[in-house]
Short mmCIF file of C-alpha atoms and ligand atoms in Angstrom, two decimals:
data_model
loop_
_atom_site.label_atom_id
_atom_site.label_comp_id
_atom_site.label_asym_id
_atom_site.label_seq_id
_atom_site.Cartn_x
_atom_site.Cartn_y
_atom_site.Cartn_z
CA MET F 1 -0.18 0.16 -0.08
CA THR F 2 1.46 3.43 -0.55
CA SER F 3 0.32 6.35 1.48
CA SER F 4 -1.70 8.29 -1.05
CA GLY F 5 -5.24 6.65 0.27
CA PRO F 6 -8.55 8.60 0.58
CA VAL F 7 -7.13 9.34 4.26
CA ARG F 8 -4.94 12.21 4.94
CA ARG F 9 -2.98 12.20 7.74
CA ARG F 10 -0.82 14.15 9.31
CA PRO F 11 2.64 13.01 9.82
CA ALA F 12 3.42 10.82 13.00
CA ALA F 13 5.61 12.74 14.98
CA ARG F 14 8.93 10.62 15.74
CA ALA F 15 10.90 10.01 19.36
CA PRO F 16 14.21 11.81 19.21
CA SER F 17 16.84 10.84 16.67
CA GLY F 18 19.33 8.33 18.23
CA SER F 19 16.98 6.97 20.26
CA PRO F 20 17.69 2.95 20.70
CA ASP F 21 13.78 2.44 20.73
CA ARG F 22 13.32 4.68 17.17
CA ALA F 23 12.32 2.25 15.38
CA ALA F 24 9.72 0.74 17.57
CA GLY F 25 8.68 4.32 17.76
CA ASP F 26 8.20 5.61 15.11
CA ALA F 27 5.75 2.52 14.85
CA LEU F 28 3.38 3.13 17.55
CA SER F 29 3.73 7.51 16.90
CA ASP F 30 1.77 6.02 13.89
CA ILE F 31 -0.62 4.68 15.93
CA LEU F 32 -1.10 6.96 18.47
CA ASP F 33 -1.28 9.41 16.02
CA ALA F 34 -5.28 8.35 15.28
CA VAL F 35 -6.05 9.03 18.88
CA PRO F 36 -7.58 12.27 19.42
CA PHE F 37 -6.02 13.25 22.75
CA ALA F 38 -2.14 14.05 23.20
CA CYS F 39 -0.60 10.69 24.34
CA ALA F 40 2.68 9.55 24.56
CA ALA F 41 4.12 6.42 25.33
CA PHE F 42 7.77 6.15 28.11
CA ASP F 43 9.97 3.66 28.61
CA ARG F 44 8.92 2.41 32.46
CA ARG F 45 12.24 1.48 33.15
CA SER F 46 14.40 4.33 31.40
CA GLY F 47 11.22 7.04 31.68
CA ALA F 48 12.72 7.75 28.54
CA LEU F 49 10.29 9.24 25.81
CA VAL F 50 9.31 6.18 23.11
CA ALA F 51 6.37 7.95 21.12
CA GLN F 52 4.17 10.72 20.77
CA ASN F 53 1.90 12.14 18.69
CA ALA F 54 1.11 15.27 16.70
CA ARG F 55 -1.12 16.27 20.14
CA PHE F 56 1.35 15.80 22.18
CA ARG F 57 4.36 17.37 20.26
CA SER F 58 1.94 21.01 20.19
CA ASP F 59 0.54 20.52 23.47
CA LEU F 60 2.78 19.25 26.24
CA GLY F 61 5.78 18.78 23.48
CA THR F 62 7.48 22.73 24.44
CA LEU F 63 7.64 21.55 28.35
CA PRO F 64 10.86 21.66 29.63
CA GLY F 65 12.31 18.21 30.60
CA HIS F 66 9.01 16.81 28.50
CA ALA F 67 11.23 13.90 26.89
CA GLN F 68 11.31 12.42 30.64
CA ARG F 69 8.40 10.52 32.53
CA ASP F 70 10.14 12.15 35.57
CA ALA F 71 11.09 15.47 34.38
CA LEU F 72 7.44 16.37 32.59
CA LEU F 73 5.34 14.85 35.80
CA ALA F 74 7.79 16.94 38.03
CA THR F 75 7.04 20.69 35.45
CA LEU F 76 3.44 19.91 35.22
CA TYR F 77 3.62 19.07 39.39
CA GLY F 78 6.03 21.23 40.05
CA ASP F 79 5.30 23.48 43.20
CA LEU F 80 5.89 26.66 41.08
CA THR F 81 2.73 27.09 39.20
CA GLY F 82 0.99 24.89 42.19
CA ASP F 83 -1.63 24.37 40.04
CA ALA F 84 -3.35 20.44 39.81
CA ARG F 85 -6.06 18.46 41.25
CA GLY F 86 -5.32 15.27 41.66
CA ASP F 87 -4.44 13.70 38.18
CA GLU F 88 -6.26 16.96 36.45
CA VAL F 89 -2.67 19.55 36.16
CA ARG F 90 -2.37 22.43 34.32
CA ALA F 91 0.77 23.02 31.95
CA PRO F 92 3.07 25.97 32.43
CA VAL F 93 2.73 29.10 29.38
CA SER F 94 -0.52 27.74 27.92
CA GLY F 95 -2.16 27.49 31.24
CA ARG F 96 -4.39 24.50 29.66
CA TRP F 97 -5.85 22.00 31.86
CA TYR F 98 -5.41 18.45 32.03
CA ALA F 99 -6.42 15.19 32.47
CA LEU F 100 -3.56 12.95 32.67
CA HIS F 101 -4.34 8.77 31.87
CA TRP F 102 -1.69 6.82 32.68
CA ARG F 103 -1.30 2.59 31.00
CA ASP F 104 0.58 0.07 31.06
CA LEU F 105 1.24 -1.48 27.59
CA ASP F 106 3.40 -3.65 26.66
CA SER F 107 4.53 -3.52 22.85
CA GLY F 108 6.97 -5.75 21.37
CA GLY F 109 8.75 -6.80 24.53
CA GLN F 110 9.44 -3.02 25.53
CA ALA F 111 7.22 -2.40 28.76
CA LEU F 112 5.42 1.01 28.70
CA ALA F 113 3.71 3.23 30.18
CA LEU F 114 1.34 5.31 28.25
CA LEU F 115 -0.04 8.23 29.34
CA THR F 116 -3.34 9.99 27.78
CA ALA F 117 -3.50 14.32 28.16
CA VAL F 118 -7.11 14.92 27.98
CA ASP F 119 -7.52 19.13 27.32
CA ILE F 120 -10.04 19.65 29.96
CA SER F 121 -9.37 24.02 30.04
CA GLU F 122 -13.47 24.29 29.27
CA ARG F 123 -14.99 22.21 32.30
CA ILE F 124 -12.17 23.34 34.54
CA GLU F 125 -13.32 27.32 32.92
CA THR F 126 -16.67 26.01 33.46
CA LEU F 127 -16.98 25.01 37.16
CA ASP F 128 -14.74 27.63 38.18
CA SER F 129 -17.21 30.18 36.68
CA HIS F 130 -19.92 28.28 38.30
CA ARG F 131 -18.30 28.33 41.80
CA SER F 132 -17.64 31.84 41.90
CA GLN F 133 -21.29 33.07 40.86
CA GLN F 134 -22.43 30.98 43.37
CA GLU F 135 -19.38 32.56 46.04
CA LYS F 136 -20.70 35.60 44.96
CA LEU F 137 -24.57 34.62 45.65
CA LEU F 138 -23.94 33.46 48.96
CA PHE F 139 -22.10 36.35 49.59
CA THR F 140 -24.45 38.92 48.16
CA SER F 141 -27.13 36.96 50.21
CA ARG F 142 -26.05 37.26 53.49
CA MET F 143 -24.88 41.45 52.47
CA MET F 144 -28.69 41.72 51.53
CA SER F 145 -29.94 39.71 55.02
CA VAL F 146 -27.08 42.52 56.98
CA GLY F 147 -28.81 45.11 54.77
CA GLU F 148 -32.21 43.74 54.72
CA MET F 149 -32.52 43.44 58.57
CA ALA F 150 -31.22 46.65 59.19
CA ALA F 151 -33.92 48.51 56.85
CA THR F 152 -36.63 47.14 58.68
CA LEU F 153 -35.89 47.44 62.05
CA ALA F 154 -34.99 50.56 61.76
CA HIS F 155 -38.35 51.36 59.80
CA GLU F 156 -40.59 49.41 62.03
CA LEU F 157 -38.59 50.05 65.72
CA ASN F 158 -37.38 53.45 65.58
CA GLN F 159 -39.90 55.33 66.26
CA PRO F 160 -41.82 53.86 69.08
CA LEU F 161 -38.87 52.72 71.19
CA ALA F 162 -38.14 56.38 71.23
CA ALA F 163 -42.24 56.96 72.21
CA ILE F 164 -41.38 54.11 74.99
CA VAL F 165 -38.06 55.87 76.37
CA ASN F 166 -39.44 58.84 77.01
CA TYR F 167 -43.16 56.82 78.07
CA LEU F 168 -40.25 55.66 80.32
CA ASN F 169 -38.52 58.70 80.78
CA GLY F 170 -41.57 60.92 82.21
CA SER F 171 -43.00 57.87 84.70
CA LEU F 172 -39.61 57.46 86.26
CA ARG F 173 -39.98 60.97 86.86
CA LEU F 174 -42.89 60.54 88.25
CA VAL F 175 -42.58 57.36 90.58
CA GLY F 176 -39.59 59.40 91.58
CA GLN F 177 -41.64 62.03 92.54
CA ALA F 178 -44.77 60.37 94.09
CA GLY F 179 -42.02 58.16 96.82
CA GLY F 180 -44.09 55.97 94.12
CA PRO F 181 -43.28 51.74 94.48
CA VAL F 182 -39.42 50.59 95.02
CA GLN F 183 -40.33 47.33 92.09
CA VAL F 184 -42.12 49.47 90.19
CA GLU F 185 -39.29 51.77 89.54
CA ARG F 186 -37.13 48.72 89.14
CA ALA F 187 -39.82 46.98 86.34
CA LEU F 188 -39.66 50.90 84.72
CA GLN F 189 -35.99 50.40 84.59
CA ALA F 190 -35.32 47.65 83.44
CA ALA F 191 -37.93 48.55 80.28
CA ARG F 192 -35.85 51.12 79.94
CA THR F 193 -32.34 49.30 79.62
CA GLN F 194 -33.83 46.89 77.36
CA ALA F 195 -36.04 49.40 74.61
CA GLU F 196 -32.49 51.44 74.77
CA HIS F 197 -30.41 48.67 73.95
CA ALA F 198 -32.66 47.68 70.65
CA ALA F 199 -32.05 51.18 70.21
CA ALA F 200 -28.27 50.77 69.99
CA VAL F 201 -28.65 47.70 67.84
CA ILE F 202 -30.33 49.34 64.84
CA ALA F 203 -28.31 52.25 65.39
CA ARG F 204 -25.17 50.35 65.54
CA VAL F 205 -26.82 47.88 62.01
CA ARG F 206 -27.60 50.97 60.47
CA GLU F 207 -24.89 52.59 60.52
CA PHE F 208 -23.07 49.75 58.97
CA VAL F 209 -25.37 49.72 55.95
CA ARG F 210 -25.36 52.99 55.56
CA ALA F 211 -21.76 52.93 55.38
CA ARG F 212 -20.37 55.37 52.27
CA GLU F 213 -19.78 53.33 49.32
CA PRO F 214 -16.24 51.14 49.99
CA ARG F 215 -13.15 52.17 49.15
CA ARG F 216 -10.21 49.64 48.22
CA ASP F 217 -6.59 50.94 48.06
CA ALA F 218 -3.25 49.95 48.88
CA GLN F 219 -3.09 50.47 52.97
CA ASP F 220 -0.14 49.51 55.77
CA LEU F 221 -1.06 46.96 57.91
CA PRO F 222 0.75 48.72 61.04
CA LEU F 223 -1.78 52.18 60.37
CA ILE F 224 -4.58 50.08 60.95
CA VAL F 225 -3.54 47.49 64.33
CA ASP F 226 -2.46 51.31 65.42
CA THR F 227 -5.98 53.12 64.45
CA VAL F 228 -7.57 50.67 66.89
CA LEU F 229 -5.39 50.10 69.50
CA GLU F 230 -5.36 53.83 70.76
CA LEU F 231 -9.10 53.81 70.44
CA LEU F 232 -8.90 50.99 72.46
CA ARG F 233 -6.21 51.56 75.14
CA LEU F 234 -7.93 53.63 77.92
CA GLU F 235 -10.20 49.97 77.88
CA ALA F 236 -6.74 47.87 77.62
CA GLU F 237 -4.87 50.55 80.54
CA ARG F 238 -8.63 49.86 83.02
CA GLN F 239 -7.82 45.93 82.27
CA GLN F 240 -3.96 45.99 83.32
CA LEU F 241 -4.20 43.72 80.08
CA ARG F 242 -0.40 43.50 77.93
CA VAL F 243 -0.14 44.16 74.59
CA GLU F 244 1.64 42.23 72.53
CA LEU F 245 1.56 42.77 68.73
CA ALA F 246 3.76 40.71 66.27
CA LEU F 247 3.60 42.21 62.44
CA ALA F 248 5.69 40.53 61.23
CA PRO F 249 8.71 42.99 59.48
CA GLY F 250 8.74 44.63 55.59
CA LEU F 251 4.85 43.08 55.50
CA PRO F 252 3.44 43.89 51.89
CA GLN F 253 0.28 46.77 52.26
CA VAL F 254 -2.96 45.59 52.25
CA TYR F 255 -5.77 45.81 49.46
CA ALA F 256 -8.59 47.54 51.43
CA ASP F 257 -11.04 49.75 52.60
CA ARG F 258 -9.01 51.08 55.21
CA VAL F 259 -12.61 52.08 57.86
CA MET F 260 -13.96 49.05 56.92
CA VAL F 261 -10.78 46.95 58.34
CA GLU F 262 -10.08 49.15 61.30
CA GLN F 263 -14.18 48.35 62.46
CA VAL F 264 -12.93 44.31 61.97
CA LEU F 265 -9.96 45.12 64.25
CA LEU F 266 -11.97 47.28 66.84
CA ASN F 267 -14.31 44.44 67.24
CA LEU F 268 -11.89 41.42 67.48
CA VAL F 269 -10.39 43.41 69.63
CA LYS F 270 -13.57 44.63 71.81
CA ASN F 271 -14.42 40.59 72.24
CA ALA F 272 -10.34 39.64 72.87
CA ILE F 273 -10.46 42.19 75.79
CA GLU F 274 -14.79 41.15 77.07
CA ALA F 275 -13.66 37.81 76.71
CA MET F 276 -10.89 38.45 79.42
CA ARG F 277 -12.37 39.93 81.63
CA GLU F 278 -13.09 37.52 84.02
CA ILE F 279 -9.34 35.78 84.55
CA PRO F 280 -7.16 36.74 86.85
CA ALA F 281 -5.27 40.33 85.65
CA ALA F 282 -1.81 38.24 85.47
CA GLN F 283 -2.95 35.87 83.29
CA ARG F 284 -4.79 39.04 80.61
CA GLY F 285 -2.05 39.14 77.63
CA LEU F 286 -3.75 40.12 74.23
CA ARG F 287 -1.80 39.13 70.45
CA ILE F 288 -1.78 40.52 67.35
CA GLU F 289 -0.07 38.89 64.53
CA GLY F 290 0.30 39.79 61.01
CA ARG F 291 1.87 37.90 58.70
CA VAL F 292 1.53 36.28 54.95
CA ASN F 293 0.54 33.77 54.85
CA LEU F 294 1.35 29.95 52.44
CA ASP F 295 -1.55 31.93 49.92
CA GLY F 296 0.61 35.01 48.99
CA GLU F 297 -2.61 37.04 51.52
CA ILE F 298 -2.29 39.03 54.19
CA GLU F 299 -3.27 37.03 57.41
CA VAL F 300 -4.25 39.62 60.78
CA ARG F 301 -4.73 37.79 63.78
CA VAL F 302 -6.88 38.48 67.55
CA CYS F 303 -5.18 36.28 69.67
CA ASP F 304 -7.08 36.10 73.80
CA ARG F 305 -6.36 34.44 76.73
CA GLY F 306 -9.89 34.46 77.18
CA PRO F 307 -11.88 30.93 78.16
CA GLY F 308 -11.79 30.13 74.36
CA LEU F 309 -15.52 28.46 72.80
CA SER F 310 -17.41 25.50 73.42
CA GLU F 311 -17.66 23.79 69.60
CA ALA F 312 -21.63 24.74 69.92
CA GLU F 313 -20.59 27.90 70.60
CA SER F 314 -18.14 28.29 67.97
CA ALA F 315 -21.10 27.09 65.12
CA GLN F 316 -22.86 29.83 66.10
CA LEU F 317 -20.82 32.97 65.89
CA PHE F 318 -21.03 33.94 63.08
CA SER F 319 -25.25 34.33 63.54
CA PRO F 320 -26.17 38.11 64.21
CA PHE F 321 -27.98 38.03 67.86
CA TYR F 322 -26.15 35.54 68.75
CA THR F 323 -24.15 36.69 72.51
CA THR F 324 -23.37 35.92 75.49
CA LYS F 325 -22.70 39.03 76.88
CA SER F 326 -25.32 40.40 79.36
CA ASP F 327 -24.35 43.78 77.22
CA GLY F 328 -23.99 42.31 74.16
CA LEU F 329 -25.66 43.13 70.72
CA GLY F 330 -24.33 39.98 68.99
CA ILE F 331 -23.71 42.27 65.77
CA GLY F 332 -19.85 42.17 65.83
CA LEU F 333 -19.21 39.06 63.83
CA ALA F 334 -21.65 39.08 61.51
CA ILE F 335 -20.81 42.75 60.25
CA CYS F 336 -17.60 41.76 60.80
CA ARG F 337 -18.30 38.76 58.43
CA SER F 338 -19.86 40.50 55.84
CA ILE F 339 -16.73 43.17 55.71
CA ILE F 340 -14.20 40.35 55.26
CA GLU F 341 -15.97 38.86 52.08
CA TYR F 342 -16.91 41.88 50.47
CA HIS F 343 -12.86 41.90 50.16
CA GLU F 344 -12.28 38.37 48.93
CA GLY F 345 -11.36 36.83 52.68
CA ARG F 346 -12.33 35.02 54.95
CA LEU F 347 -12.75 35.47 58.71
CA PHE F 348 -11.82 32.36 60.79
CA PHE F 349 -11.76 31.44 64.52
CA GLU F 350 -10.04 28.37 66.36
CA ALA F 351 -8.65 28.03 69.49
CA ARG F 352 -5.01 28.84 71.36
CA ASP F 353 -2.61 27.02 71.61
CA GLY F 354 -2.24 27.09 75.72
CA GLY F 355 -5.45 28.36 75.79
CA GLY F 356 -7.97 31.00 74.77
CA SER F 357 -9.00 32.31 71.09
CA VAL F 358 -7.99 33.25 68.08
CA PHE F 359 -9.88 34.94 65.69
CA GLY F 360 -8.64 36.27 62.44
CA PHE F 361 -8.67 37.66 58.92
CA THR F 362 -7.23 37.40 55.52
CA LEU F 363 -6.77 39.84 52.79
CA PRO F 364 -5.34 40.34 49.09
CA THR F 365 -3.03 41.79 48.65
CA PRO F 366 -2.63 45.15 46.13
CA ASP F 367 -1.63 42.94 43.29
CA ARG F 368 -3.54 39.83 43.85
CA ARG F 369 -6.26 42.51 44.44
CA ILE F 370 -9.15 40.76 42.02
N1 ATP R 1 -12.65 36.23 71.65
C1 ATP R 1 -13.63 35.99 72.25
N2 ATP R 1 -13.48 34.71 73.47
C2 ATP R 1 -15.33 33.24 73.50
N3 ATP R 1 -15.37 33.84 72.79
C3 ATP R 1 -15.79 35.53 72.36
C4 ATP R 1 -15.61 36.73 71.31
N4 ATP R 1 -14.92 36.65 70.26
C5 ATP R 1 -16.46 36.47 70.18
N5 ATP R 1 -16.88 35.59 71.19
C6 ATP R 1 -18.97 34.81 72.14
O1 ATP R 1 -19.19 35.37 70.37
C7 ATP R 1 -20.41 35.71 70.97
C8 ATP R 1 -21.05 37.01 69.56
O2 ATP R 1 -19.93 37.55 68.94
P1 ATP R 1 -20.15 39.27 68.77
O3 ATP R 1 -19.36 39.92 69.03
O4 ATP R 1 -20.78 38.66 67.32
O5 ATP R 1 -21.08 39.84 69.91
P2 ATP R 1 -20.80 40.35 71.48
O6 ATP R 1 -19.56 40.30 71.42
O7 ATP R 1 -22.17 39.72 72.26
O8 ATP R 1 -22.22 41.35 71.20
P3 ATP R 1 -21.59 42.87 70.43
O9 ATP R 1 -22.70 43.27 68.43
O10 ATP R 1 -21.72 44.44 70.90
O11 ATP R 1 -20.84 42.81 69.40
C9 ATP R 1 -19.81 36.33 71.66
O12 ATP R 1 -21.11 37.05 72.96
C10 ATP R 1 -19.17 35.45 72.71
O13 ATP R 1 -20.03 34.74 73.51
MG1 MG R 2 -18.34 41.72 69.84
#
């Protein structure tokens, strides 16, 4: 048979010249060329490339070390890109995703390992965009729930609350004048405290929702930390609290809205100080850490020596209105989470070694902003 048949084929790619397996490899390359995926055979003992099809040569054949199985895998799985999901890898330079499959094959007495690399870039892209859509929705729904909550509360409760506080104040004056029964006075005072508490909830949520359009730019974390510590200095002194700052030297800037991040840090440090109210003064230690984490994000950690949290407590932490404090509103952490997620960061909690809690968050650096 001549090569001028009805089926036109691209010329088969050859194994590198000088390879001892060249003849066998040529035949195999012809066969592999019929496979619609990138495909190559390696010698199982030496790891050398024996045959490849044209698709393999164009997709993966330009990678460093492609002619040696181990070198090729090191390039694909190498920690330079970190882009590997199980047997799904991302090729450097082209950036395309491949699913790798290996099969043993014995051809002409030679033990081979056959690699097929199926291009799955489209599927991965669809998955990623689907996931980020879902994350966006989740975030929006949280923002909406805080927003709606605020709007409804403010609308429905503000007027009647103000009226209640006024009536109670008037009644307390009258009871005081007439030397009225002490129990009624106590009840009225308790009612006023409740009404004021509800008013404070509204004011705080409203302040958050009404806040101006966020403006994100490059910000110095140490300045943010200083501002927050200055605001809480009196409180810390009153509690004879030791404050330890551990910001990594040369920390990159964060890409964030400064006021919003200050609000988050303020809430976390306040919680930490409040958690240490009941423990002996000598043990009260607050530590604020700042560092670059393994994902290249800036991670801020607020560590206390308070009682920590049980599993049941930590499950509810971020729910609006969850509080264990007599004077708490229970919205600090819910607001923190909305703000940090707006910044594409993560708010997290973990137990602190040696007792206490760590509340932390991550923020992107200016070069990694989305
Ligand atoms: N550092 C901490 N250590 C132990 N428990 C904590 C800590 N931070 C938060 N918690 C728990 O989580 C609850 C919710 O915290 P969150 O900041 O949302 O509300 P809050 O502090 O009670 O009130 P506020 O809205 O005034 O901040 C707290 O009541 C407390 O039980
Ligand atoms: Mg709080």
